[in-house]
PDB file of C-alpha atoms in Angstrom:
ATOM      1  CA  MET A 559      84.974   2.409-100.505  1.00 49.00           C
ATOM      2  CA  ILE A 560      84.616   1.128-104.085  1.00 46.00           C
ATOM      3  CA  ARG A 561      81.377  -0.622-103.120  1.00 45.00           C
ATOM      4  CA  GLY A 562      80.020   2.713-101.771  1.00 45.00           C
ATOM      5  CA  PHE A 563      81.015   4.504-104.968  1.00 40.00           C
ATOM      6  CA  LEU A 564      79.333   1.830-107.106  1.00 35.00           C
ATOM      7  CA  THR A 565      76.190   2.016-104.983  1.00 38.00           C
ATOM      8  CA  VAL A 566      75.994   5.786-105.513  1.00 40.00           C
ATOM      9  CA  LEU A 567      76.655   5.353-109.237  1.00 38.00           C
ATOM     10  CA  VAL A 568      73.914   2.723-109.582  1.00 40.00           C
ATOM     11  CA  LEU A 569      71.480   5.023-107.804  1.00 42.00           C
ATOM     12  CA  LEU A 570      72.323   7.961-110.067  1.00 43.00           C
ATOM     13  CA  VAL A 571      72.008   6.111-113.389  1.00 41.00           C
ATOM     14  CA  PRO A 572      68.246   5.483-113.125  1.00 42.00           C
ATOM     15  CA  PHE A 573      67.759   9.098-112.008  1.00 39.00           C
ATOM     16  CA  GLY A 574      69.536  10.317-115.150  1.00 38.00           C
ATOM     17  CA  ALA A 575      67.367   8.099-117.323  1.00 40.00           C
ATOM     18  CA  VAL A 576      64.236   9.543-115.734  1.00 37.00           C
ATOM     19  CA  GLN A 577      65.465  13.089-116.336  1.00 43.00           C
ATOM     20  CA  ALA A 578      66.137  12.287-119.995  1.00 50.00           C
ATOM     21  CA  HIS A 579      62.431  11.649-120.639  1.00 68.00           C
ATOM     22  CA  GLU A 580      61.117  14.392-118.390  1.00 79.00           C
ATOM     23  CA  VAL A 581      58.422  16.539-119.980  1.00 76.00           C
ATOM     24  CA  ARG A 582      59.425  20.203-120.151  1.00 86.00           C
ATOM     25  CA  PRO A 583      57.032  23.068-120.827  1.00 92.00           C
ATOM     26  CA  ALA A 584      56.891  24.593-124.285  1.00 94.00           C
ATOM     27  CA  ILE A 585      57.843  28.267-124.603  1.00 97.00           C
ATOM     28  CA  ALA A 586      56.163  30.688-127.004  1.00 98.00           C
ATOM     29  CA  ASP A 587      57.400  34.214-127.706  1.00 98.00           C
ATOM     30  CA  LEU A 588      54.637  36.449-129.075  1.00 98.00           C
ATOM     31  CA  THR A 589      55.063  39.703-131.013  1.00 97.00           C
ATOM     32  CA  THR A 590      52.581  41.794-132.997  1.00 96.00           C
ATOM     33  CA  PRO A 591      54.599  43.780-135.535  1.00 93.00           C
ATOM     34  CA  ASP A 592      52.833  45.928-138.145  1.00 91.00           C
ATOM     35  CA  GLY A 593      49.431  44.229-138.261  1.00 94.00           C
ATOM     36  CA  HIS A 594      50.804  40.719-137.944  1.00 96.00           C
ATOM     37  CA  VAL A 595      51.139  38.230-135.137  1.00 97.00           C
ATOM     38  CA  SER A 596      54.322  36.241-134.782  1.00 97.00           C
ATOM     39  CA  LEU A 597      54.702  33.250-132.496  1.00 97.00           C
ATOM     40  CA  VAL A 598      58.025  31.473-132.023  1.00 97.00           C
ATOM     41  CA  LEU A 599      57.216  28.137-130.447  1.00 97.00           C
ATOM     42  CA  ARG A 600      60.055  26.183-128.793  1.00 97.00           C
ATOM     43  CA  MET A 601      59.274  22.682-127.624  1.00 94.00           C
ATOM     44  CA  SER A 602      60.104  19.026-127.779  1.00 90.00           C
ATOM     45  CA  LEU A 603      57.902  17.859-130.653  1.00 92.00           C
ATOM     46  CA  GLU A 604      58.732  14.149-130.455  1.00 91.00           C
ATOM     47  CA  PRO A 605      56.035  13.380-127.840  1.00 90.00           C
ATOM     48  CA  VAL A 606      53.456  15.400-129.797  1.00 91.00           C
ATOM     49  CA  LEU A 607      54.222  13.632-133.084  1.00 93.00           C
ATOM     50  CA  ALA A 608      54.252  10.279-131.260  1.00 89.00           C
ATOM     51  CA  GLY A 609      50.644  10.952-130.252  1.00 89.00           C
ATOM     52  CA  ILE A 610      51.207  11.246-126.503  1.00 80.00           C
ATOM     53  CA  ASP A 611      48.659  13.239-124.520  1.00 79.00           C
ATOM     54  CA  LEU A 612      51.034  15.209-122.268  1.00 77.00           C
ATOM     55  CA  GLU A 613      48.358  16.543-119.921  1.00 81.00           C
ATOM     56  CA  GLY A 614      49.538  15.591-116.438  1.00 78.00           C
ATOM     57  CA  VAL A 615      52.481  13.538-117.759  1.00 69.00           C
ATOM     58  CA  GLU A 616      55.848  14.244-116.145  1.00 76.00           C
ATOM     59  CA  ASP A 617      57.890  11.571-117.913  1.00 67.00           C
ATOM     60  CA  THR A 618      57.279  10.109-121.378  1.00 69.00           C
ATOM     61  CA  ASN A 619      58.523   6.734-120.109  1.00 69.00           C
ATOM     62  CA  GLU A 620      55.261   6.585-118.121  1.00 74.00           C
ATOM     63  CA  THR A 621      53.306   6.309-121.383  1.00 75.00           C
ATOM     64  CA  ASP A 622      52.672   3.448-123.764  1.00 72.00           C
ATOM     65  CA  ARG A 623      54.164   5.507-126.634  1.00 75.00           C
ATOM     66  CA  SER A 624      57.657   6.025-125.156  1.00 81.00           C
ATOM     67  CA  ASP A 625      59.214   3.773-127.832  1.00 85.00           C
ATOM     68  CA  ALA A 626      57.773   6.034-130.545  1.00 88.00           C
ATOM     69  CA  VAL A 627      59.374   9.065-128.842  1.00 85.00           C
ATOM     70  CA  ASP A 628      62.737   7.281-128.767  1.00 87.00           C
ATOM     71  CA  GLN A 629      62.434   6.404-132.476  1.00 91.00           C
ATOM     72  CA  LEU A 630      61.725  10.034-133.359  1.00 92.00           C
ATOM     73  CA  ARG A 631      64.660  11.209-131.240  1.00 90.00           C
ATOM     74  CA  ALA A 632      66.930   8.823-133.111  1.00 92.00           C
ATOM     75  CA  LEU A 633      66.196  10.661-136.393  1.00 94.00           C
ATOM     76  CA  SER A 634      68.766  13.145-137.636  1.00 94.00           C
ATOM     77  CA  ALA A 635      67.827  16.824-137.392  1.00 95.00           C
ATOM     78  CA  ASP A 636      67.084  16.940-141.146  1.00 96.00           C
ATOM     79  CA  ALA A 637      64.957  13.779-141.064  1.00 96.00           C
ATOM     80  CA  PHE A 638      63.005  15.010-138.043  1.00 96.00           C
ATOM     81  CA  LYS A 639      62.503  18.416-139.662  1.00 96.00           C
ATOM     82  CA  ALA A 640      61.004  16.637-142.695  1.00 96.00           C
ATOM     83  CA  ARG A 641      58.693  14.712-140.362  1.00 95.00           C
ATOM     84  CA  ILE A 642      57.574  17.962-138.712  1.00 95.00           C
ATOM     85  CA  GLU A 643      56.965  19.539-142.133  1.00 95.00           C
ATOM     86  CA  ALA A 644      54.819  16.563-143.128  1.00 94.00           C
ATOM     87  CA  GLU A 645      52.675  16.899-140.000  1.00 92.00           C
ATOM     88  CA  THR A 646      52.693  20.681-139.501  1.00 87.00           C
ATOM     89  CA  GLY A 647      49.019  21.006-140.414  1.00 87.00           C
ATOM     90  CA  ASP A 648      47.970  18.605-137.671  1.00 83.00           C
ATOM     91  CA  VAL A 649      50.144  20.401-135.109  1.00 82.00           C
ATOM     92  CA  LEU A 650      48.942  23.881-136.117  1.00 81.00           C
ATOM     93  CA  ASP A 651      45.282  22.910-136.025  1.00 85.00           C
ATOM     94  CA  ARG A 652      45.624  22.742-132.254  1.00 91.00           C
ATOM     95  CA  VAL A 653      47.493  26.067-131.667  1.00 95.00           C
ATOM     96  CA  THR A 654      45.321  29.112-132.298  1.00 95.00           C
ATOM     97  CA  ILE A 655      45.341  32.884-132.176  1.00 97.00           C
ATOM     98  CA  ARG A 656      41.882  34.376-131.689  1.00 97.00           C
ATOM     99  CA  VAL A 657      40.791  37.991-132.179  1.00 96.00           C
ATOM    100  CA  ASP A 658      37.199  38.947-131.315  1.00 90.00           C
ATOM    101  CA  GLY A 659      36.063  35.320-131.448  1.00 89.00           C
ATOM    102  CA  THR A 660      37.637  34.638-134.851  1.00 94.00           C
ATOM    103  CA  ASP A 661      40.707  32.470-135.392  1.00 96.00           C
ATOM    104  CA  VAL A 662      43.640  34.059-137.212  1.00 97.00           C
ATOM    105  CA  PRO A 663      45.088  31.606-139.769  1.00 95.00           C
ATOM    106  CA  LEU A 664      48.731  30.815-138.988  1.00 96.00           C
ATOM    107  CA  ARG A 665      51.411  29.619-141.355  1.00 95.00           C
ATOM    108  CA  VAL A 666      54.872  28.258-140.682  1.00 95.00           C
ATOM    109  CA  THR A 667      57.671  30.436-142.024  1.00 95.00           C
ATOM    110  CA  GLU A 668      60.554  28.390-140.644  1.00 96.00           C
ATOM    111  CA  ILE A 669      61.305  25.189-138.753  1.00 96.00           C
ATOM    112  CA  GLN A 670      64.533  24.670-136.815  1.00 97.00           C
ATOM    113  CA  VAL A 671      65.568  21.384-135.236  1.00 96.00           C
ATOM    114  CA  ASP A 672      68.587  20.937-133.004  1.00 91.00           C
ATOM    115  CA  GLU A 673      71.036  18.133-133.687  1.00 88.00           C
ATOM    116  CA  ILE A 674      71.511  16.219-130.454  1.00 82.00           C
ATOM    117  CA  PRO A 675      74.631  14.262-129.587  1.00 78.00           C
ATOM    118  CA  ASP A 676      72.783  12.009-127.111  1.00 82.00           C
ATOM    119  CA  VAL A 677      69.424  10.641-128.320  1.00 79.00           C
ATOM    120  CA  SER A 678      68.381   9.834-124.764  1.00 77.00           C
ATOM    121  CA  LEU A 679      68.021  13.586-124.134  1.00 80.00           C
ATOM    122  CA  PRO A 680      65.136  15.754-125.325  1.00 83.00           C
ATOM    123  CA  ARG A 681      65.770  18.013-128.291  1.00 89.00           C
ATOM    124  CA  GLU A 682      64.281  21.418-128.892  1.00 92.00           C
ATOM    125  CA  SER A 683      62.507  22.246-132.112  1.00 95.00           C
ATOM    126  CA  ARG A 684      61.365  25.730-133.079  1.00 97.00           C
ATOM    127  CA  LEU A 685      58.329  26.606-135.176  1.00 96.00           C
ATOM    128  CA  PHE A 686      58.121  30.166-136.463  1.00 97.00           C
ATOM    129  CA  LEU A 687      54.451  31.012-137.014  1.00 96.00           C
ATOM    130  CA  VAL A 688      52.929  34.147-138.486  1.00 97.00           C
ATOM    131  CA  GLY A 689      49.417  35.392-139.191  1.00 97.00           C
ATOM    132  CA  THR A 690      47.727  38.603-140.326  1.00 97.00           C
ATOM    133  CA  LEU A 691      45.680  40.432-137.725  1.00 97.00           C
ATOM    134  CA  PRO A 692      42.328  41.907-138.722  1.00 96.00           C
ATOM    135  CA  ASP A 693      42.195  45.705-139.059  1.00 94.00           C
ATOM    136  CA  GLY A 694      41.485  47.414-135.778  1.00 93.00           C
ATOM    137  CA  ALA A 695      42.428  44.440-133.618  1.00 95.00           C
ATOM    138  CA  GLN A 696      43.107  45.614-130.072  1.00 95.00           C
ATOM    139  CA  ALA A 697      43.665  42.302-128.270  1.00 96.00           C
ATOM    140  CA  LEU A 698      44.188  38.632-128.976  1.00 97.00           C
ATOM    141  CA  SER A 699      44.157  35.344-127.107  1.00 98.00           C
ATOM    142  CA  VAL A 700      46.412  32.340-127.653  1.00 98.00           C
ATOM    143  CA  GLY A 701      44.820  28.897-127.590  1.00 97.00           C
ATOM    144  CA  TRP A 702      46.890  25.950-126.401  1.00 97.00           C
ATOM    145  CA  PRO A 703      45.823  22.292-126.332  1.00 96.00           C
ATOM    146  CA  SER A 704      46.193  20.511-122.991  1.00 94.00           C
ATOM    147  CA  GLU A 705      47.464  17.461-124.929  1.00 93.00           C
ATOM    148  CA  TYR A 706      50.698  19.385-125.642  1.00 93.00           C
ATOM    149  CA  GLY A 707      51.475  19.824-121.937  1.00 91.00           C
ATOM    150  CA  THR A 708      52.136  23.242-120.483  1.00 92.00           C
ATOM    151  CA  LEU A 709      53.080  26.450-122.285  1.00 96.00           C
ATOM    152  CA  ILE A 710      54.961  29.468-121.026  1.00 97.00           C
ATOM    153  CA  LEU A 711      53.660  32.354-123.137  1.00 98.00           C
ATOM    154  CA  ARG A 712      55.663  35.604-123.257  1.00 98.00           C
ATOM    155  CA  GLN A 713      54.782  38.806-125.083  1.00 97.00           C
ATOM    156  CA  MET A 714      58.035  40.265-126.360  1.00 96.00           C
ATOM    157  CA  ASP A 715      59.162  43.717-127.539  1.00 89.00           C
ATOM    158  CA  VAL A 716      56.730  45.653-125.321  1.00 93.00           C
ATOM    159  CA  ASP A 717      56.982  47.156-121.869  1.00 92.00           C
ATOM    160  CA  ASP A 718      55.209  45.049-119.241  1.00 92.00           C
ATOM    161  CA  GLY A 719      54.125  42.475-121.828  1.00 94.00           C
ATOM    162  CA  PHE A 720      51.905  39.531-121.034  1.00 96.00           C
ATOM    163  CA  THR A 721      53.448  36.481-119.402  1.00 96.00           C
ATOM    164  CA  GLY A 722      51.300  33.453-118.720  1.00 96.00           C
ATOM    165  CA  TYR A 723      51.371  29.754-118.016  1.00 94.00           C
ATOM    166  CA  LEU A 724      48.790  27.768-119.995  1.00 96.00           C
ATOM    167  CA  THR A 725      47.785  24.172-119.365  1.00 93.00           C
ATOM    168  CA  GLY A 726      45.060  24.155-121.990  1.00 94.00           C
ATOM    169  CA  GLY A 727      42.465  26.585-123.292  1.00 95.00           C
ATOM    170  CA  TYR A 728      42.890  30.270-124.095  1.00 97.00           C
ATOM    171  CA  SER A 729      45.073  32.905-122.506  1.00 97.00           C
ATOM    172  CA  ASP A 730      43.633  36.051-121.036  1.00 96.00           C
ATOM    173  CA  PRO A 731      43.300  38.823-123.637  1.00 96.00           C
ATOM    174  CA  ILE A 732      46.684  40.226-124.648  1.00 97.00           C
ATOM    175  CA  ALA A 733      46.805  43.874-125.709  1.00 95.00           C
ATOM    176  CA  ILE A 734      48.171  44.443-129.190  1.00 92.00           C
ATOM    177  CA  GLU A 735      50.787  47.163-129.126  1.00 75.00           C
ATOM    178  CA  ASP A 736      50.724  49.738-131.926  1.00 60.00           C
ATOM    179  CA  SER A 737      54.233  49.779-133.377  1.00 51.00           C
ATOM    180  CA  SER A 738      53.549  52.776-135.634  1.00 48.00           C
ATOM    181  CA  GLY A 739      54.045  55.256-132.797  1.00 47.00           C
ATOM    182  CA  TRP A 740      50.634  56.824-133.460  1.00 44.00           C
ATOM    183  CA  GLY A 741      48.709  54.772-130.882  1.00 44.00           C
ATOM    184  CA  PHE A 742      45.100  55.908-130.464  1.00 43.00           C
ATOM    185  CA  LEU A 743      45.565  58.964-132.721  1.00 39.00           C
ATOM    186  CA  GLY A 744      46.702  56.706-135.553  1.00 39.00           C
ATOM    187  CA  GLY A 745      43.221  55.138-135.633  1.00 40.00           C
ATOM    188  CA  ILE A 746      41.633  58.602-136.010  1.00 37.00           C
ATOM    189  CA  PHE A 747      43.933  60.022-138.695  1.00 36.00           C
ATOM    190  CA  ARG A 748      44.403  56.994-140.937  1.00 31.00           C
TER     191      ARG A 748
END
């Protein structure tokens, strides 16, 4: 009986290790309040900062940069936040908001990093991004690099908002909701 228990335990330990380095999709919540675009991006940034191309990767242990991921995970939340701040420009250059063929400059307003009790598990970091939409913008597209893996994109605070799954490239056009309450008439009477 003990031998059977140990056999099951030995089989489960490697499975747990594989799960710990599993690549999860990033999640982005999009809002367009008062002429601005806001994107809250939640993802595991360690693989990105380690330089891993996540396209088609299911487990970071399958890459030659898995040690770099583990080193970044071992950093405290404050130390990893500082690392993100130092490399934010490189990360943001790859995530874009486009209106009528023109990129909207984004800036980081806040970075949050979870403290994790077990460094073998992925940690979530959150980037709060904001940009100013051009006057009269009716729709936008979100650009996502395939190197960052997959993205679940959700338009928040609107009825029947856009929801999409991006593996690289641009989303379909996303309608910009007018939060003033004037809608089409607001464009005529302003």
